[in-house]
């Protein structure tokens, strides 16, 4: 077997999937999906072919032309990779699989009505990055195998579906329309039952499997631009707040096109998910998924939208070949995000964004001090679950590398290089060596000016990385240093501060200060009551590390109302890391036991790995 990806059973010597046709029956009572997947391969194949699956029950595997069974076997589950589905082909170029997902599918979160805003109908959504598409349908679950797909989703009539694909139709299910997909008569009657409706979608551009995404619930929308709708649960206040926060989406798309070339995905719609969504945003093409925590009321949440938009070029159009080269997705996108933010919101705002990232990068060096492999840009991940080592390193060190190249050759030359890079590799999945070869051939002599090997394969932060410089950044760092000497900022000094300024200030305070100082700061500025979670969580981390138990009730409340890993990881870690802290450890375990059901499976796994390390 010749693997292309340490996180996939895909064999590079065999043809891979290029198109998938899916029929999906969403069964809320059993929290499962009954599915059929017609996989079309690059060429006919004789012999075994390996597919990725996780927590799937395989019912049948058929020759789609004759509906005769194909011999197959399923390996035991031995790791986070799931199970290898091996199908034996005889000059076949397509395979039909009927299957069901499991309630424990790692990509799917099923919300009962009480867990939604309106508390009336259930809700389900997917999160397939990095290696969770295999728990929704059998596939070559590697970014090296890009797919087009078509999907029909059968759902309760009172709900609607959105997908990271073009919406084709909403219609009544037709009796016997799924006869040819290998399901029996019982499934056929369920498909066409009263009270069901079918939504049809199509993705005509080749995407890596981790960008497969859909959500089903009681959804509404607001128009915010010629290419953008904002979707969310059908709560007028939520939809209106989201529409205000993301009103600048079209201007961002235009700036992105100016910098990186044509936006080729047609639509840039946004879906605001329930609070349990584990990430800030997910760059699913045509339908970006967002946490509601980015709706802050000051348009700063639009920076997350800028990041997901930037992925339309770097990540979705050009993709890392596998997760060992994740920086090619996230370093480029963080650079692109900051260029868009600078163009739309100004240089000071971009400098704050870079400053928060610089702080985060330095904190990751501390987190990985016992395993410096994961401070490299190009990493070795054989036997490593990518969710366990997800960090700011590929984002912020990747950004710093590209910023270093820009400083070396000048922005106009770097902009030309970026456009050529995107045009050359669009709809391809590449690795670090491919990028470096392209860099050296297009910018002759760059390897003499910048140590490319140190940047991509060296541990830690290279000496020519760069802390941002701007008046507002310098002022905030100066005020943070003065706090160490006992001086709190005056109200006139912070009168214009928004969440990002406060976040940068708090992250640059010493990790442990006197509890009395924490209480005094909060008494004056009410930081623990902020609606901006970035600010609030930075403050609560400080309170925990300073042993200020007055805020443990607020810590518990925060851990129970959001499932975004950016907040769960630091708060749970702060509670359980270090000697002593028995009270904090008991609190962490109790809160997780009570809140666990509200977290997405990916977030559950991350908290469990924190406990495994520290408890």
mmCIF file of C-alpha atoms in Angstrom, residues 45-371:
data_model
loop_
_atom_site.group_PDB
_atom_site.id
_atom_site.type_symbol
_atom_site.label_atom_id
_atom_site.label_comp_id
_atom_site.label_asym_id
_atom_site.label_seq_id
_atom_site.Cartn_x
_atom_site.Cartn_y
_atom_site.Cartn_z
ATOM 1 C CA UNK A 45 -9.811 -0.575 -11.700
ATOM 2 C CA UNK A 46 -9.329 -4.270 -11.093
ATOM 3 C CA UNK A 47 -8.346 -5.364 -7.604
ATOM 4 C CA UNK A 48 -8.949 -3.914 -4.148
ATOM 5 C CA UNK A 49 -9.628 -0.238 -3.548
ATOM 6 C CA UNK A 50 -9.459 1.334 -0.060
ATOM 7 C CA UNK A 51 -11.965 3.861 1.320
ATOM 8 C CA UNK A 52 -12.058 5.705 4.647
ATOM 9 C CA UNK A 53 -15.016 5.161 6.999
ATOM 10 C CA UNK A 54 -15.668 5.855 10.658
ATOM 11 C CA UNK A 55 -18.690 4.705 12.680
ATOM 12 C CA UNK A 56 -20.603 3.736 9.522
ATOM 13 C CA UNK A 57 -22.788 0.632 9.182
ATOM 14 C CA UNK A 58 -22.272 -0.679 5.641
ATOM 15 C CA UNK A 59 -25.452 -2.346 4.327
ATOM 16 C CA UNK A 60 -24.513 -3.175 0.723
ATOM 17 C CA UNK A 61 -21.845 -2.454 -1.877
ATOM 18 C CA UNK A 62 -23.098 -2.897 -5.427
ATOM 19 C CA UNK A 63 -22.099 -2.566 -9.056
ATOM 20 C CA UNK A 64 -24.287 0.465 -9.934
ATOM 21 C CA UNK A 65 -25.019 -0.840 -13.441
ATOM 22 C CA UNK A 66 -26.252 -4.321 -12.452
ATOM 23 C CA UNK A 67 -26.982 -3.848 -8.717
ATOM 24 C CA UNK A 68 -25.022 -7.057 -8.058
ATOM 25 C CA UNK A 69 -22.997 -7.183 -4.806
ATOM 26 C CA UNK A 70 -19.269 -6.452 -4.852
ATOM 27 C CA UNK A 71 -16.968 -8.351 -2.447
ATOM 28 C CA UNK A 72 -15.749 -6.137 0.383
ATOM 29 C CA UNK A 73 -14.324 -6.164 3.900
ATOM 30 C CA UNK A 74 -14.128 -3.700 6.780
ATOM 31 C CA UNK A 75 -11.021 -3.562 8.956
ATOM 32 C CA UNK A 76 -11.350 -3.379 12.755
ATOM 33 C CA UNK A 77 -11.317 0.108 14.306
ATOM 34 C CA UNK A 78 -7.811 0.496 15.681
ATOM 35 C CA UNK A 79 -7.383 4.270 15.930
ATOM 36 C CA UNK A 80 -8.840 7.701 15.241
ATOM 37 C CA UNK A 81 -8.516 6.858 11.503
ATOM 38 C CA UNK A 82 -11.666 4.721 11.701
ATOM 39 C CA UNK A 83 -12.003 1.645 9.479
ATOM 40 C CA UNK A 84 -10.612 0.815 6.054
ATOM 41 C CA UNK A 85 -13.364 -0.308 3.687
ATOM 42 C CA UNK A 86 -11.729 -2.511 1.042
ATOM 43 C CA UNK A 87 -13.834 -3.183 -2.080
ATOM 44 C CA UNK A 88 -12.728 -5.686 -4.730
ATOM 45 C CA UNK A 89 -13.363 -4.403 -8.266
ATOM 46 C CA UNK A 90 -13.258 -6.084 -11.690
ATOM 47 C CA UNK A 91 -12.708 -3.322 -14.224
ATOM 48 C CA UNK A 92 -15.203 -1.090 -12.392
ATOM 49 C CA UNK A 93 -15.080 2.709 -12.537
ATOM 50 C CA UNK A 94 -17.890 3.286 -10.017
ATOM 51 C CA UNK A 95 -19.184 1.830 -6.734
ATOM 52 C CA UNK A 96 -22.578 2.130 -5.022
ATOM 53 C CA UNK A 97 -22.577 1.958 -1.209
ATOM 54 C CA UNK A 98 -25.662 1.967 1.022
ATOM 55 C CA UNK A 99 -24.943 2.704 4.665
ATOM 56 C CA UNK A 100 -26.110 4.376 7.871
ATOM 57 C CA UNK A 101 -24.224 6.779 10.111
ATOM 58 C CA UNK A 102 -23.985 6.253 13.848
ATOM 59 C CA UNK A 103 -25.291 8.582 16.600
ATOM 60 C CA UNK A 104 -21.607 8.886 17.568
ATOM 61 C CA UNK A 105 -20.525 10.191 14.122
ATOM 62 C CA UNK A 106 -17.653 12.585 14.814
ATOM 63 C CA UNK A 107 -18.730 15.037 12.072
ATOM 64 C CA UNK A 108 -22.366 15.404 13.097
ATOM 65 C CA UNK A 109 -23.912 17.267 15.970
ATOM 66 C CA UNK A 110 -27.581 16.571 16.583
ATOM 67 C CA UNK A 111 -29.350 19.198 18.694
ATOM 68 C CA UNK A 112 -32.645 18.465 20.412
ATOM 69 C CA UNK A 113 -35.268 21.253 20.369
ATOM 70 C CA UNK A 114 -34.292 22.536 23.881
ATOM 71 C CA UNK A 115 -30.709 23.088 22.597
ATOM 72 C CA UNK A 116 -31.852 25.465 19.820
ATOM 73 C CA UNK A 117 -32.813 29.158 19.997
ATOM 74 C CA UNK A 118 -36.548 28.669 19.339
ATOM 75 C CA UNK A 119 -36.670 25.352 21.260
ATOM 76 C CA UNK A 120 -39.292 24.031 18.836
ATOM 77 C CA UNK A 121 -37.499 21.863 16.235
ATOM 78 C CA UNK A 122 -34.308 19.751 16.158
ATOM 79 C CA UNK A 123 -31.162 20.773 14.258
ATOM 80 C CA UNK A 124 -28.189 18.918 12.754
ATOM 81 C CA UNK A 125 -24.971 20.170 11.182
ATOM 82 C CA UNK A 126 -21.633 18.813 9.971
ATOM 83 C CA UNK A 127 -18.013 19.735 10.709
ATOM 84 C CA UNK A 128 -15.779 17.599 8.482
ATOM 85 C CA UNK A 129 -12.342 19.191 8.898
ATOM 86 C CA UNK A 130 -9.855 17.658 9.349
ATOM 87 C CA UNK A 131 -10.762 13.960 8.871
ATOM 88 C CA UNK A 132 -14.465 13.637 9.718
ATOM 89 C CA UNK A 133 -16.121 13.419 6.259
ATOM 90 C CA UNK A 134 -15.570 9.633 6.530
ATOM 91 C CA UNK A 135 -18.122 9.542 9.360
ATOM 92 C CA UNK A 136 -20.832 10.972 7.016
ATOM 93 C CA UNK A 137 -20.116 8.919 3.870
ATOM 94 C CA UNK A 138 -17.395 6.465 2.706
ATOM 95 C CA UNK A 139 -14.751 8.333 0.724
ATOM 96 C CA UNK A 140 -11.088 8.924 -0.001
ATOM 97 C CA UNK A 141 -10.933 11.311 2.961
ATOM 98 C CA UNK A 142 -7.763 13.170 2.001
ATOM 99 C CA UNK A 143 -7.352 16.680 0.561
ATOM 100 C CA UNK A 144 -5.241 15.048 -2.172
ATOM 101 C CA UNK A 145 -8.466 13.567 -3.674
ATOM 102 C CA UNK A 146 -10.702 16.459 -4.750
ATOM 103 C CA UNK A 147 -14.346 15.660 -5.538
ATOM 104 C CA UNK A 148 -17.387 17.147 -7.222
ATOM 105 C CA UNK A 149 -20.693 16.022 -5.750
ATOM 106 C CA UNK A 150 -24.478 16.099 -6.030
ATOM 107 C CA UNK A 151 -26.764 15.504 -3.065
ATOM 108 C CA UNK A 152 -30.449 15.010 -2.392
ATOM 109 C CA UNK A 153 -31.329 15.447 1.285
ATOM 110 C CA UNK A 154 -34.669 14.151 2.596
ATOM 111 C CA UNK A 155 -35.810 16.117 5.681
ATOM 112 C CA UNK A 156 -38.950 16.916 7.707
ATOM 113 C CA UNK A 157 -41.115 19.372 5.730
ATOM 114 C CA UNK A 158 -41.145 22.057 8.446
ATOM 115 C CA UNK A 159 -37.340 22.360 8.237
ATOM 116 C CA UNK A 160 -34.951 23.506 5.523
ATOM 117 C CA UNK A 161 -31.428 22.551 4.505
ATOM 118 C CA UNK A 162 -28.410 24.566 3.438
ATOM 119 C CA UNK A 163 -25.241 23.133 1.939
ATOM 120 C CA UNK A 164 -21.768 24.174 0.787
ATOM 121 C CA UNK A 165 -23.027 23.686 -2.768
ATOM 122 C CA UNK A 166 -25.462 25.248 -5.243
ATOM 123 C CA UNK A 167 -29.125 24.877 -4.225
ATOM 124 C CA UNK A 168 -30.961 23.312 -7.168
ATOM 125 C CA UNK A 169 -34.496 22.572 -5.942
ATOM 126 C CA UNK A 170 -36.873 21.999 -3.014
ATOM 127 C CA UNK A 171 -39.572 19.512 -3.936
ATOM 128 C CA UNK A 172 -41.765 16.646 -2.781
ATOM 129 C CA UNK A 173 -40.082 13.230 -2.610
ATOM 130 C CA UNK A 174 -41.069 10.943 -5.474
ATOM 131 C CA UNK A 175 -42.114 7.310 -4.771
ATOM 132 C CA UNK A 176 -39.481 4.803 -5.921
ATOM 133 C CA UNK A 177 -36.963 7.553 -6.802
ATOM 134 C CA UNK A 178 -34.384 5.781 -4.643
ATOM 135 C CA UNK A 179 -35.067 2.307 -6.041
ATOM 136 C CA UNK A 180 -31.831 2.384 -8.029
ATOM 137 C CA UNK A 181 -29.607 3.185 -5.045
ATOM 138 C CA UNK A 182 -29.842 -0.248 -3.460
ATOM 139 C CA UNK A 183 -32.267 0.484 -0.637
ATOM 140 C CA UNK A 184 -35.124 -1.900 0.166
ATOM 141 C CA UNK A 185 -38.879 -1.224 0.000
ATOM 142 C CA UNK A 186 -39.033 -0.113 3.657
ATOM 143 C CA UNK A 187 -36.571 2.703 3.012
ATOM 144 C CA UNK A 188 -38.392 3.613 -0.186
ATOM 145 C CA UNK A 189 -41.666 4.093 1.715
ATOM 146 C CA UNK A 190 -39.890 6.170 4.426
ATOM 147 C CA UNK A 191 -38.358 8.364 1.692
ATOM 148 C CA UNK A 192 -41.749 9.222 0.159
ATOM 149 C CA UNK A 193 -43.678 9.442 3.454
ATOM 150 C CA UNK A 194 -46.025 12.333 4.177
ATOM 151 C CA UNK A 195 -44.409 15.237 5.981
ATOM 152 C CA UNK A 196 -41.045 14.860 4.178
ATOM 153 C CA UNK A 197 -39.432 17.149 1.601
ATOM 154 C CA UNK A 198 -36.327 16.838 -0.580
ATOM 155 C CA UNK A 199 -33.648 19.509 -1.060
ATOM 156 C CA UNK A 200 -31.272 19.112 -4.030
ATOM 157 C CA UNK A 201 -27.729 20.502 -4.220
ATOM 158 C CA UNK A 202 -24.778 20.373 -6.586
ATOM 159 C CA UNK A 203 -21.080 21.214 -6.191
ATOM 160 C CA UNK A 204 -19.643 21.489 -9.702
ATOM 161 C CA UNK A 205 -16.103 22.527 -8.703
ATOM 162 C CA UNK A 206 -13.608 19.993 -7.266
ATOM 163 C CA UNK A 207 -13.182 20.387 -3.489
ATOM 164 C CA UNK A 208 -11.367 18.393 -0.792
ATOM 165 C CA UNK A 209 -13.783 16.141 1.172
ATOM 166 C CA UNK A 210 -13.327 18.152 4.398
ATOM 167 C CA UNK A 211 -15.258 21.005 2.713
ATOM 168 C CA UNK A 212 -18.428 18.879 2.433
ATOM 169 C CA UNK A 213 -20.997 20.562 4.716
ATOM 170 C CA UNK A 214 -24.710 20.875 5.375
ATOM 171 C CA UNK A 215 -27.085 21.985 8.114
ATOM 172 C CA UNK A 216 -30.777 21.210 8.661
ATOM 173 C CA UNK A 217 -33.062 23.157 10.975
ATOM 174 C CA UNK A 218 -35.646 25.905 11.238
ATOM 175 C CA UNK A 219 -33.660 28.445 9.208
ATOM 176 C CA UNK A 220 -34.258 32.002 8.027
ATOM 177 C CA UNK A 221 -32.075 34.468 6.149
ATOM 178 C CA UNK A 222 -31.348 38.130 5.423
ATOM 179 C CA UNK A 223 -29.891 39.557 2.203
ATOM 180 C CA UNK A 224 -26.702 41.525 2.937
ATOM 181 C CA UNK A 225 -25.120 41.859 -0.509
ATOM 182 C CA UNK A 226 -25.427 40.908 -4.158
ATOM 183 C CA UNK A 227 -23.514 37.672 -3.491
ATOM 184 C CA UNK A 228 -24.312 37.178 0.196
ATOM 185 C CA UNK A 229 -27.178 36.027 2.373
ATOM 186 C CA UNK A 230 -26.814 35.462 6.112
ATOM 187 C CA UNK A 231 -28.669 32.353 7.331
ATOM 188 C CA UNK A 232 -29.372 31.445 10.951
ATOM 189 C CA UNK A 233 -32.125 29.923 13.037
ATOM 190 C CA UNK A 234 -35.353 31.765 12.299
ATOM 191 C CA UNK A 235 -35.059 34.258 15.173
ATOM 192 C CA UNK A 236 -35.541 37.850 13.906
ATOM 193 C CA UNK A 237 -33.184 39.393 16.516
ATOM 194 C CA UNK A 238 -30.392 36.926 15.655
ATOM 195 C CA UNK A 239 -30.825 37.379 11.893
ATOM 196 C CA UNK A 240 -30.895 41.192 12.203
ATOM 197 C CA UNK A 241 -27.782 41.258 14.419
ATOM 198 C CA UNK A 242 -25.929 38.982 11.991
ATOM 199 C CA UNK A 243 -26.966 41.109 9.012
ATOM 200 C CA UNK A 244 -25.626 44.253 10.734
ATOM 201 C CA UNK A 245 -22.341 42.571 11.755
ATOM 202 C CA UNK A 246 -21.644 41.250 8.242
ATOM 203 C CA UNK A 247 -23.034 44.138 6.175
ATOM 204 C CA UNK A 248 -19.551 44.748 4.723
ATOM 205 C CA UNK A 249 -19.250 41.299 3.104
ATOM 206 C CA UNK A 250 -19.448 42.533 -0.512
ATOM 207 C CA UNK A 251 -16.729 45.149 0.040
ATOM 208 C CA UNK A 252 -14.523 42.387 1.496
ATOM 209 C CA UNK A 253 -15.131 40.162 -1.563
ATOM 210 C CA UNK A 254 -14.153 43.061 -3.848
ATOM 211 C CA UNK A 255 -10.944 43.660 -1.881
ATOM 212 C CA UNK A 256 -10.182 39.944 -2.020
ATOM 213 C CA UNK A 257 -10.640 39.949 -5.805
ATOM 214 C CA UNK A 258 -8.394 43.015 -6.140
ATOM 215 C CA UNK A 259 -5.641 41.224 -4.215
ATOM 216 C CA UNK A 260 -5.988 37.613 -5.364
ATOM 217 C CA UNK A 261 -8.010 37.483 -8.576
ATOM 218 C CA UNK A 262 -11.544 36.424 -9.454
ATOM 219 C CA UNK A 263 -13.837 34.961 -6.780
ATOM 220 C CA UNK A 264 -14.857 31.731 -8.540
ATOM 221 C CA UNK A 265 -17.450 30.250 -6.132
ATOM 222 C CA UNK A 266 -20.369 32.488 -7.304
ATOM 223 C CA UNK A 267 -22.027 32.881 -3.878
ATOM 224 C CA UNK A 268 -20.535 33.840 -0.498
ATOM 225 C CA UNK A 269 -23.356 32.962 1.897
ATOM 226 C CA UNK A 270 -22.930 32.742 5.672
ATOM 227 C CA UNK A 271 -24.605 30.431 8.197
ATOM 228 C CA UNK A 272 -24.583 31.424 11.869
ATOM 229 C CA UNK A 273 -24.741 28.149 13.792
ATOM 230 C CA UNK A 274 -25.899 27.387 17.341
ATOM 231 C CA UNK A 275 -23.419 28.231 20.162
ATOM 232 C CA UNK A 276 -22.057 24.656 20.229
ATOM 233 C CA UNK A 277 -20.216 25.106 16.896
ATOM 234 C CA UNK A 278 -16.607 24.177 17.766
ATOM 235 C CA UNK A 279 -14.729 26.721 15.579
ATOM 236 C CA UNK A 280 -14.860 30.466 14.936
ATOM 237 C CA UNK A 281 -15.637 29.787 11.328
ATOM 238 C CA UNK A 282 -15.364 27.048 8.721
ATOM 239 C CA UNK A 283 -14.603 28.053 5.145
ATOM 240 C CA UNK A 284 -17.106 25.734 3.433
ATOM 241 C CA UNK A 285 -17.375 27.088 -0.150
ATOM 242 C CA UNK A 286 -20.565 29.034 -0.967
ATOM 243 C CA UNK A 287 -21.770 28.591 2.647
ATOM 244 C CA UNK A 288 -19.323 29.656 5.361
ATOM 245 C CA UNK A 289 -20.222 28.324 8.831
ATOM 246 C CA UNK A 290 -19.792 30.779 11.753
ATOM 247 C CA UNK A 291 -20.075 30.707 15.531
ATOM 248 C CA UNK A 292 -22.614 33.185 16.972
ATOM 249 C CA UNK A 293 -19.787 34.466 19.229
ATOM 250 C CA UNK A 294 -18.463 36.498 16.267
ATOM 251 C CA UNK A 295 -21.567 38.710 16.418
ATOM 252 C CA UNK A 296 -20.188 41.392 18.723
ATOM 253 C CA UNK A 297 -22.108 44.459 17.599
ATOM 254 C CA UNK A 298 -18.985 46.400 16.548
ATOM 255 C CA UNK A 299 -18.245 44.738 13.156
ATOM 256 C CA UNK A 300 -15.004 43.252 14.575
ATOM 257 C CA UNK A 301 -16.548 39.815 14.075
ATOM 258 C CA UNK A 302 -16.213 40.567 10.376
ATOM 259 C CA UNK A 303 -12.497 39.739 10.743
ATOM 260 C CA UNK A 304 -13.447 36.053 11.104
ATOM 261 C CA UNK A 305 -15.529 36.468 7.934
ATOM 262 C CA UNK A 306 -12.461 38.022 6.245
ATOM 263 C CA UNK A 307 -10.456 34.935 7.208
ATOM 264 C CA UNK A 308 -13.060 32.504 5.854
ATOM 265 C CA UNK A 309 -13.425 34.608 2.691
ATOM 266 C CA UNK A 310 -9.646 34.535 2.164
ATOM 267 C CA UNK A 311 -9.864 30.728 2.197
ATOM 268 C CA UNK A 312 -11.844 31.034 -1.058
ATOM 269 C CA UNK A 313 -8.434 31.442 -2.684
ATOM 270 C CA UNK A 314 -5.976 29.847 -0.237
ATOM 271 C CA UNK A 315 -7.327 26.574 1.142
ATOM 272 C CA UNK A 316 -10.373 26.003 -1.049
ATOM 273 C CA UNK A 317 -8.813 26.859 -4.426
ATOM 274 C CA UNK A 318 -5.260 25.737 -3.501
ATOM 275 C CA UNK A 319 -5.274 23.107 -0.773
ATOM 276 C CA UNK A 320 -2.656 21.458 1.426
ATOM 277 C CA UNK A 321 -1.989 17.914 0.167
ATOM 278 C CA UNK A 322 -2.419 16.602 3.714
ATOM 279 C CA UNK A 323 -2.472 17.945 7.254
ATOM 280 C CA UNK A 324 1.331 17.870 7.580
ATOM 281 C CA UNK A 325 1.305 20.938 5.285
ATOM 282 C CA UNK A 326 -1.673 22.663 6.983
ATOM 283 C CA UNK A 327 0.256 25.957 7.061
ATOM 284 C CA UNK A 328 -0.270 26.231 3.284
ATOM 285 C CA UNK A 329 -3.995 26.615 4.041
ATOM 286 C CA UNK A 330 -3.841 28.684 7.197
ATOM 287 C CA UNK A 331 -0.635 30.750 6.927
ATOM 288 C CA UNK A 332 -1.642 32.056 3.509
ATOM 289 C CA UNK A 333 -5.207 32.677 4.660
ATOM 290 C CA UNK A 334 -4.099 34.570 7.781
ATOM 291 C CA UNK A 335 -1.876 36.754 5.587
ATOM 292 C CA UNK A 336 -4.746 37.292 3.114
ATOM 293 C CA UNK A 337 -7.221 38.022 5.953
ATOM 294 C CA UNK A 338 -4.961 40.774 7.324
ATOM 295 C CA UNK A 339 -4.551 42.349 3.913
ATOM 296 C CA UNK A 340 -8.363 42.444 3.544
ATOM 297 C CA UNK A 341 -8.777 43.838 7.094
ATOM 298 C CA UNK A 342 -6.127 46.496 6.390
ATOM 299 C CA UNK A 343 -7.922 47.520 3.171
ATOM 300 C CA UNK A 344 -11.401 47.619 4.743
ATOM 301 C CA UNK A 345 -10.780 48.584 8.406
ATOM 302 C CA UNK A 346 -7.361 50.297 8.311
ATOM 303 C CA UNK A 347 -3.734 49.646 9.279
ATOM 304 C CA UNK A 348 -4.248 50.024 13.055
ATOM 305 C CA UNK A 349 -6.929 47.321 13.079
ATOM 306 C CA UNK A 350 -4.682 44.990 11.064
ATOM 307 C CA UNK A 351 -1.765 45.693 13.465
ATOM 308 C CA UNK A 352 -3.938 44.755 16.459
ATOM 309 C CA UNK A 353 -4.912 41.540 14.682
ATOM 310 C CA UNK A 354 -1.210 40.751 14.050
ATOM 311 C CA UNK A 355 -0.354 41.630 17.670
ATOM 312 C CA UNK A 356 -2.953 39.234 19.090
ATOM 313 C CA UNK A 357 -1.607 36.574 16.714
ATOM 314 C CA UNK A 358 2.000 37.229 17.809
ATOM 315 C CA UNK A 359 0.990 36.741 21.440
ATOM 316 C CA UNK A 360 -0.849 33.533 20.518
ATOM 317 C CA UNK A 361 2.184 32.198 18.641
ATOM 318 C CA UNK A 362 4.437 32.755 21.652
ATOM 319 C CA UNK A 363 1.909 30.955 23.900
ATOM 320 C CA UNK A 364 1.916 27.947 21.543
ATOM 321 C CA UNK A 365 5.697 27.684 21.994
ATOM 322 C CA UNK A 366 5.025 27.196 25.708
ATOM 323 C CA UNK A 367 2.218 24.683 25.015
ATOM 324 C CA UNK A 368 4.464 22.510 22.796
ATOM 325 C CA UNK A 369 7.694 22.905 24.788
ATOM 326 C CA UNK A 370 7.757 19.126 25.379
ATOM 327 C CA UNK A 371 6.988 18.295 21.743
#
